[in-house]
Amino acid sequence: MGDKSGNPYDMDGSSFDADRYLQKLLKECSLKQIMDTEAAIVRQTQTLHSDMQTLVYENYNKFISATDTIRKMKTDFKSMETEMNLLMANMNSITEFSERITDTLQETRSQLTRLSGKHQLLKKLQFLSSLPAKLKTLIEEENYQQAVQEYSHAQKVLQQYGQQPSFQGIQEDCIKILDELKERLKGEFRQTGKSAQSLTEIGELLLQLGERPSTLAKEMLECASKRLHEQIVVLQDQTDRDMIEFIDLGIEGFLKDLTLVISSYNDMFLTKHLEQEADDFEQSARVDLNAFVNRNVDEYLALVQDRAELEIGHGDSQIILRGLDRLHRRMTAMRTLCRAVDMSKSGIDIIVNAAQQLCQTHMRSLKDHFADSLSSVRLALVSASNNTTTTPGGSSASSASQAGGGQGSASGGGGGGGGGAGSTTTPGSTAGLRELISNLYISTIEKVKGLMQDLLIFLQPEWSFNLKGDPKGVQCIEGIRENLLVAFLRHFCTTVNGYGNVNSTAPPTLLLVLSKVCLEMDRAGVHSLTSLVDELYQLDAERSGSLVHESELCTEMRDSAQLLLDSYVRLQGLHLSQMLRKSVETRDWLNCLEPRSVRAVMKRVVEEISAIEVVLGELYDSSVSAHGGGSRTTASSDSSRKTHFSIAASKQSQFRSTWSTYTPQSQLDSSFVSNMQRLFSEKIEIFAPVEFSKVSIITGIIKICLKTLLECVRLRTFSRYGLQQIQVDAHYLQMNLWRFVSDENLIHVLLDEILGSAVLRCLEPILMEPNAVEIICERN
């Protein structure tokens, strides 16, 4: 304030200097700013003048009003002075009269006091004489509390003068009436329909009438138990109400009565010292109360538990939890009444059980959803398979069957290739398979995520309970991860593994789809689900010793994918092997004609493998090994041009057969040569696990097919032309199958063994010229 008042440039200050202010404006401001300042000062000056005029007018009116008031006060004070003089005169007169009355009544004052005391005594005698009749009237009117109060007022007098003859009869009548009242109160106390408040009121009256507290306390708890059981029975019939209404009924009925019983019991028997009872009465009474509360609370919570189990999975989880939250709040508030019973702990148990029940319901939902998804996939695959029978592949199968049958009839056999080629294994379009895989994977992942999100309702901060702060709650949260997510993922593996069993009738394409889904789960699905759950529920699976680690689940998924893929290879190989086996077993190899074409079954096998390769090429990585046999090359390759089992073949490769050079006229025994070759050749595992690649899968199928053909050939006996037909078929297989494998030597070795076995089983082992074999194969 000092700085402001001493500022010469402040117009509102006392030290304002107009000249200095004007000089400052001329130096610092432009002409326009000076003119604006002038206009502002003029406006402020006019406003100030207007305010001063208004103030003067208002104060002038106030001065006139004050003058009128002062004039009126002078007049009023004159009249008040006259009245005050008159009042003083009256007070003097009153004082004089009062002194005269006191002098007159001085003699009779003691007599009036004595008469007043006698009047009070007569009133008491009149009350005592009318007390029995009054008590009867009050009892008949069921006004028991007023009757007890009336007797309590007269009880001291009757106890003091009850031995006198005039009061003895009154006391006996009162005692008899009160005994009847006590019996009536006991009868009403034992009635089952009484509410907790009525029991409390009747108990208080019985205590006032001298009833023994220990007996009354036990009877009170027994009667209250009956009443509370009636409340439980009523709640059991409330099946048409939702969870919130059901809990509200329990709170307003059962818990309210229980609270009233506990409070009244404490007031009547525990908080006051009862001289007529032993010293240990309070302790025994408290034990009885705790047992009573535990028994009834357990019965009520069991009812709520049953109701929650019925609602979980069928009703709205939000409504169920809101009702349980209200129950938990009420039971937490009741904890102050009965400290020996942990009410809130009991409420947490129900909520934990509800969470576990909802987890089980979600688990069933996940299993049903997964089963429905698998059924949809199977249905889609069946539909695609039915549509495939009308495609060119189907007509090719028909033509192959006709060709095989015609050749078989010419040679005396019934179905050289028709038996196995009558059905097709060509799957649906690869785009459809990719869509099935994507839909099954995404729907499963999203379903699990949705249900895990739904269970987050138990961790909302608005609830009065806190599962994370309770040991059972922590176990429940971990159980959600283990009993829902981990259990479902393992159920997923167990279910898909069932399709890969030897006795399973699942179509091979389904195994391929499920194997790819398991790979996706191993690659990303398991990690996304476990990471989501650990983040949502704030779990540390890395450090916990009780939680299943993500890597363990990924291993199980990959094992399932491997099992399914091996089963797929086994089934596809079995299907093609069935065709080859029937084509060998149903043909008369001793009466064959000279071969002029490749048997239809061989063409069919190549077609089937080509169709399988198309599907696998879209679903699996087509990368190849160092041998370079994983992708199909052009027909101009040297490998496709080499005539299998030619005379000069042994000079071209160490894997080429030399069976054509060993005839029965040879000096060496052919079986000895065969055994020598097997000794130095690499062992081929037919049913070895395949890798997750197109080349490895097709290689596994081809190995099974050729191994079956080898075993079938070993069981037959061939003529010269039968052996040459095997030679033509083997060369045709070599020309086409080497493109599907990474190491064509594997094909050469197996075909070597096939033709070698045919030579050993041939009556006249003479092979066809290589050029002729090439012409027949290329023409087909």
Tab-separated table of C-alpha atoms in Angstrom, residues 335-562:
chain	number	residue	atom	x	y	z
A	335	ARG	CA	-18.478	-58.463	12.209
A	336	THR	CA	-18.511	-55.818	14.961
A	337	LEU	CA	-21.476	-57.539	16.655
A	338	CYS	CA	-19.897	-60.968	16.883
A	339	ARG	CA	-16.123	-60.728	16.733
A	340	ALA	CA	-15.559	-64.437	17.265
A	341	VAL	CA	-17.100	-65.178	13.845
A	342	ASP	CA	-15.307	-63.885	10.742
A	343	MET	CA	-18.320	-62.856	8.711
A	344	SER	CA	-16.339	-61.314	5.853
A	345	LYS	CA	-14.266	-64.493	5.476
A	346	SER	CA	-17.414	-66.491	4.951
A	347	GLY	CA	-18.527	-64.039	2.263
A	348	ILE	CA	-15.166	-64.333	0.494
A	349	ASP	CA	-15.596	-68.110	0.408
A	350	ILE	CA	-18.863	-67.737	-1.496
A	351	ILE	CA	-17.303	-65.312	-3.974
A	352	VAL	CA	-14.305	-67.597	-4.513
A	353	ASN	CA	-16.647	-70.535	-5.059
A	354	ALA	CA	-18.673	-68.423	-7.490
A	355	ALA	CA	-15.504	-67.601	-9.418
A	356	GLN	CA	-14.547	-71.274	-9.528
A	357	GLN	CA	-18.063	-72.228	-10.597
A	358	LEU	CA	-18.031	-69.620	-13.372
A	359	CYS	CA	-14.607	-70.892	-14.392
A	360	GLN	CA	-16.027	-74.415	-14.699
A	361	THR	CA	-18.977	-73.108	-16.692
A	362	HIS	CA	-16.648	-71.259	-19.042
A	363	MET	CA	-14.568	-74.416	-19.366
A	364	ARG	CA	-17.639	-76.348	-20.497
A	365	SER	CA	-18.476	-73.517	-22.862
A	366	LEU	CA	-14.976	-73.636	-24.343
A	367	LYS	CA	-15.150	-77.400	-24.795
A	368	ASP	CA	-18.559	-77.159	-26.450
A	369	HIS	CA	-17.387	-74.318	-28.691
A	370	PHE	CA	-14.293	-76.263	-29.694
A	371	ALA	CA	-16.347	-79.399	-30.357
A	372	ASP	CA	-18.787	-77.388	-32.501
A	373	SER	CA	-15.896	-75.806	-34.376
A	374	LEU	CA	-14.402	-79.225	-35.096
A	375	SER	CA	-17.800	-80.477	-36.279
A	376	SER	CA	-18.069	-77.478	-38.603
A	377	VAL	CA	-14.592	-78.180	-39.977
A	378	ARG	CA	-15.430	-81.838	-40.581
A	379	LEU	CA	-18.701	-80.886	-42.265
A	380	ALA	CA	-16.912	-78.399	-44.518
A	381	LEU	CA	-14.302	-81.010	-45.431
A	382	VAL	CA	-16.985	-83.594	-46.200
A	383	SER	CA	-18.803	-81.082	-48.419
A	384	ALA	CA	-15.561	-80.219	-50.212
A	385	SER	CA	-14.793	-83.934	-50.672
A	386	ASN	CA	-18.249	-84.545	-52.176
A	387	ASN	CA	-17.758	-81.661	-54.575
A	388	THR	CA	-14.345	-83.022	-55.571
A	389	THR	CA	-15.846	-86.258	-56.876
A	390	THR	CA	-17.278	-84.325	-59.850
A	391	THR	CA	-13.983	-82.632	-60.732
A	392	PRO	CA	-11.588	-83.732	-63.492
A	393	GLY	CA	-9.667	-85.644	-60.831
A	394	GLY	CA	-12.709	-87.858	-60.327
A	395	SER	CA	-13.062	-88.590	-64.019
A	396	SER	CA	-9.359	-89.366	-64.099
A	397	ALA	CA	-9.893	-91.909	-61.384
A	398	SER	CA	-12.694	-93.464	-63.378
A	399	SER	CA	-10.594	-93.693	-66.498
A	400	ALA	CA	-7.723	-95.142	-64.501
A	401	SER	CA	-10.051	-97.774	-63.130
A	402	GLN	CA	-11.254	-98.688	-66.590
A	403	ALA	CA	-7.724	-98.879	-67.930
A	404	GLY	CA	-6.561	-101.056	-65.058
A	405	GLY	CA	-9.577	-103.324	-65.371
A	406	GLY	CA	-9.110	-103.768	-69.106
A	407	GLN	CA	-5.514	-104.754	-68.783
A	408	GLY	CA	-6.272	-107.073	-65.944
A	409	SER	CA	-8.912	-108.889	-67.946
A	410	ALA	CA	-6.500	-109.384	-70.782
A	411	SER	CA	-4.027	-111.031	-68.450
A	412	GLY	CA	-6.509	-112.948	-66.387
A	413	GLY	CA	-6.503	-110.565	-63.364
A	414	GLY	CA	-9.566	-108.723	-62.197
A	415	GLY	CA	-8.435	-105.149	-61.351
A	416	GLY	CA	-4.911	-104.089	-62.010
A	417	GLY	CA	-5.573	-100.581	-60.758
A	418	GLY	CA	-9.273	-100.143	-60.322
A	419	GLY	CA	-9.549	-101.381	-56.762
A	420	GLY	CA	-7.534	-98.633	-55.129
A	421	ALA	CA	-8.272	-95.822	-57.500
A	422	GLY	CA	-11.992	-95.926	-57.202
A	423	SER	CA	-12.061	-93.167	-54.542
A	424	THR	CA	-10.278	-89.865	-54.476
A	425	THR	CA	-8.274	-88.270	-51.697
A	426	THR	CA	-8.042	-84.880	-53.348
A	427	PRO	CA	-8.836	-82.346	-50.600
A	428	GLY	CA	-10.836	-79.186	-51.048
A	429	SER	CA	-9.303	-76.060	-52.419
A	430	THR	CA	-6.265	-74.807	-50.559
A	431	ALA	CA	-7.904	-71.425	-50.093
A	432	GLY	CA	-10.765	-73.239	-48.338
A	433	LEU	CA	-8.339	-75.109	-46.100
A	434	ARG	CA	-6.528	-71.933	-45.181
A	435	GLU	CA	-9.860	-70.352	-44.339
A	436	LEU	CA	-10.843	-73.334	-42.175
A	437	ILE	CA	-7.517	-73.185	-40.354
A	438	SER	CA	-7.793	-69.448	-39.835
A	439	ASN	CA	-11.408	-69.631	-38.655
A	440	LEU	CA	-10.726	-72.473	-36.216
A	441	TYR	CA	-7.617	-70.775	-34.830
A	442	ILE	CA	-9.083	-67.275	-34.560
A	443	SER	CA	-12.455	-68.398	-33.171
A	444	THR	CA	-10.730	-70.485	-30.501
A	445	ILE	CA	-8.364	-67.680	-29.524
A	446	GLU	CA	-11.114	-65.056	-29.427
A	447	LYS	CA	-13.421	-67.317	-27.441
A	448	VAL	CA	-10.752	-67.900	-24.795
A	449	LYS	CA	-9.884	-64.194	-24.654
A	450	GLY	CA	-13.544	-63.237	-24.290
A	451	LEU	CA	-14.116	-65.625	-21.407
A	452	MET	CA	-10.929	-64.529	-19.660
A	453	GLN	CA	-12.073	-60.923	-20.009
A	454	ASP	CA	-15.460	-61.899	-18.570
A	455	LEU	CA	-13.811	-63.309	-15.444
A	456	LEU	CA	-12.145	-59.930	-14.821
A	457	ILE	CA	-15.466	-58.858	-13.337
A	458	PHE	CA	-14.300	-60.400	-10.046
A	459	LEU	CA	-11.381	-57.936	-9.863
A	460	GLN	CA	-13.276	-54.687	-10.390
A	461	PRO	CA	-12.291	-52.054	-7.795
A	462	GLU	CA	-15.904	-51.156	-7.034
A	463	TRP	CA	-16.477	-54.362	-5.084
A	464	SER	CA	-16.118	-54.404	-1.327
A	465	PHE	CA	-14.151	-57.646	-1.488
A	466	ASN	CA	-10.587	-57.877	-2.735
A	467	LEU	CA	-9.552	-61.258	-4.064
A	468	LYS	CA	-5.941	-60.149	-4.509
A	469	GLY	CA	-5.677	-59.299	-0.832
A	470	ASP	CA	-6.914	-62.684	0.370
A	471	PRO	CA	-4.919	-65.958	0.228
A	472	LYS	CA	-7.919	-67.868	-1.088
A	473	GLY	CA	-8.498	-65.106	-3.626
A	474	VAL	CA	-4.914	-65.352	-4.871
A	475	GLN	CA	-5.316	-69.111	-5.244
A	476	CYS	CA	-8.578	-68.497	-7.079
A	477	ILE	CA	-6.923	-66.080	-9.534
A	478	GLU	CA	-4.135	-68.568	-10.180
A	479	GLY	CA	-6.788	-71.263	-10.525
A	480	ILE	CA	-8.486	-69.257	-13.273
A	481	ARG	CA	-5.276	-69.446	-15.271
A	482	GLU	CA	-4.605	-73.093	-14.503
A	483	ASN	CA	-8.128	-74.523	-14.434
A	484	LEU	CA	-9.418	-72.591	-17.425
A	485	LEU	CA	-6.645	-71.548	-19.783
A	486	VAL	CA	-4.094	-74.296	-19.167
A	487	ALA	CA	-6.763	-76.974	-18.764
A	488	PHE	CA	-8.431	-75.934	-22.021
A	489	LEU	CA	-5.155	-75.894	-23.943
A	490	ARG	CA	-4.430	-79.384	-22.686
A	491	HIS	CA	-7.974	-80.435	-23.535
A	492	PHE	CA	-7.293	-78.981	-26.974
A	493	CYS	CA	-4.217	-81.192	-27.319
A	494	THR	CA	-5.984	-84.270	-25.954
A	495	THR	CA	-8.919	-83.808	-28.320
A	496	VAL	CA	-6.841	-83.352	-31.447
A	497	ASN	CA	-4.554	-86.204	-30.390
A	498	GLY	CA	-7.630	-88.429	-30.404
A	499	TYR	CA	-8.027	-87.759	-34.121
A	500	GLY	CA	-4.458	-88.903	-34.645
A	501	ASN	CA	-4.886	-92.301	-32.988
A	502	VAL	CA	-4.542	-95.457	-35.040
A	503	ASN	CA	-8.207	-96.325	-34.499
A	504	SER	CA	-9.475	-92.879	-35.485
A	505	THR	CA	-11.753	-92.548	-38.530
A	506	ALA	CA	-10.999	-88.889	-39.133
A	507	PRO	CA	-10.365	-87.842	-42.753
A	508	PRO	CA	-6.714	-87.129	-43.536
A	509	THR	CA	-7.433	-83.525	-44.509
A	510	LEU	CA	-8.831	-82.882	-41.018
A	511	LEU	CA	-5.555	-84.092	-39.522
A	512	LEU	CA	-3.696	-81.691	-41.785
A	513	VAL	CA	-5.922	-78.796	-40.698
A	514	LEU	CA	-5.597	-79.629	-36.993
A	515	SER	CA	-1.851	-80.063	-37.279
A	516	LYS	CA	-1.550	-76.620	-38.844
A	517	VAL	CA	-3.760	-75.117	-36.116
A	518	CYS	CA	-1.537	-76.706	-33.454
A	519	LEU	CA	1.496	-75.186	-35.140
A	520	GLU	CA	-0.171	-71.767	-35.062
A	521	MET	CA	-0.958	-72.258	-31.394
A	522	ASP	CA	2.668	-73.185	-30.755
A	523	ARG	CA	3.945	-70.242	-32.799
A	524	ALA	CA	1.737	-67.457	-31.443
A	525	GLY	CA	-1.506	-68.647	-29.867
A	526	VAL	CA	-0.190	-70.006	-26.579
A	527	HIS	CA	2.028	-66.974	-26.039
A	528	SER	CA	-0.743	-64.476	-26.762
A	529	LEU	CA	-3.184	-66.222	-24.416
A	530	THR	CA	-0.773	-66.747	-21.523
A	531	SER	CA	0.612	-63.220	-21.864
A	532	LEU	CA	-2.902	-61.777	-21.888
A	533	VAL	CA	-3.959	-63.717	-18.795
A	534	ASP	CA	-0.753	-62.937	-16.904
A	535	GLU	CA	-1.182	-59.250	-17.735
A	536	LEU	CA	-4.886	-59.086	-16.924
A	537	TYR	CA	-4.559	-60.926	-13.610
A	538	GLN	CA	-1.082	-59.581	-12.772
A	539	LEU	CA	0.529	-63.007	-12.502
A	540	ASP	CA	4.218	-63.788	-12.769
A	541	ALA	CA	4.332	-67.225	-14.351
A	542	GLU	CA	8.069	-66.912	-14.965
A	543	ARG	CA	8.923	-66.890	-11.267
A	544	SER	CA	6.045	-68.915	-9.895
A	545	GLY	CA	6.739	-72.544	-9.187
A	546	SER	CA	3.068	-73.558	-9.144
A	547	LEU	CA	2.041	-72.135	-12.539
A	548	VAL	CA	2.518	-74.025	-15.779
A	549	HIS	CA	5.104	-72.335	-17.962
A	550	GLU	CA	4.329	-71.208	-21.467
A	551	SER	CA	7.112	-73.326	-22.966
A	552	GLU	CA	5.553	-76.507	-21.566
A	553	LEU	CA	2.262	-75.738	-23.303
A	554	CYS	CA	4.063	-74.907	-26.552
A	555	THR	CA	5.858	-78.246	-26.384
A	556	GLU	CA	2.558	-80.076	-25.948
A	557	MET	CA	1.086	-78.186	-28.923
A	558	ARG	CA	4.049	-79.034	-31.111
A	559	ASP	CA	3.926	-82.669	-30.045
A	560	SER	CA	0.254	-82.755	-31.010
A	561	ALA	CA	1.039	-81.162	-34.358
A	562	GLN	CA	3.738	-83.782	-34.935
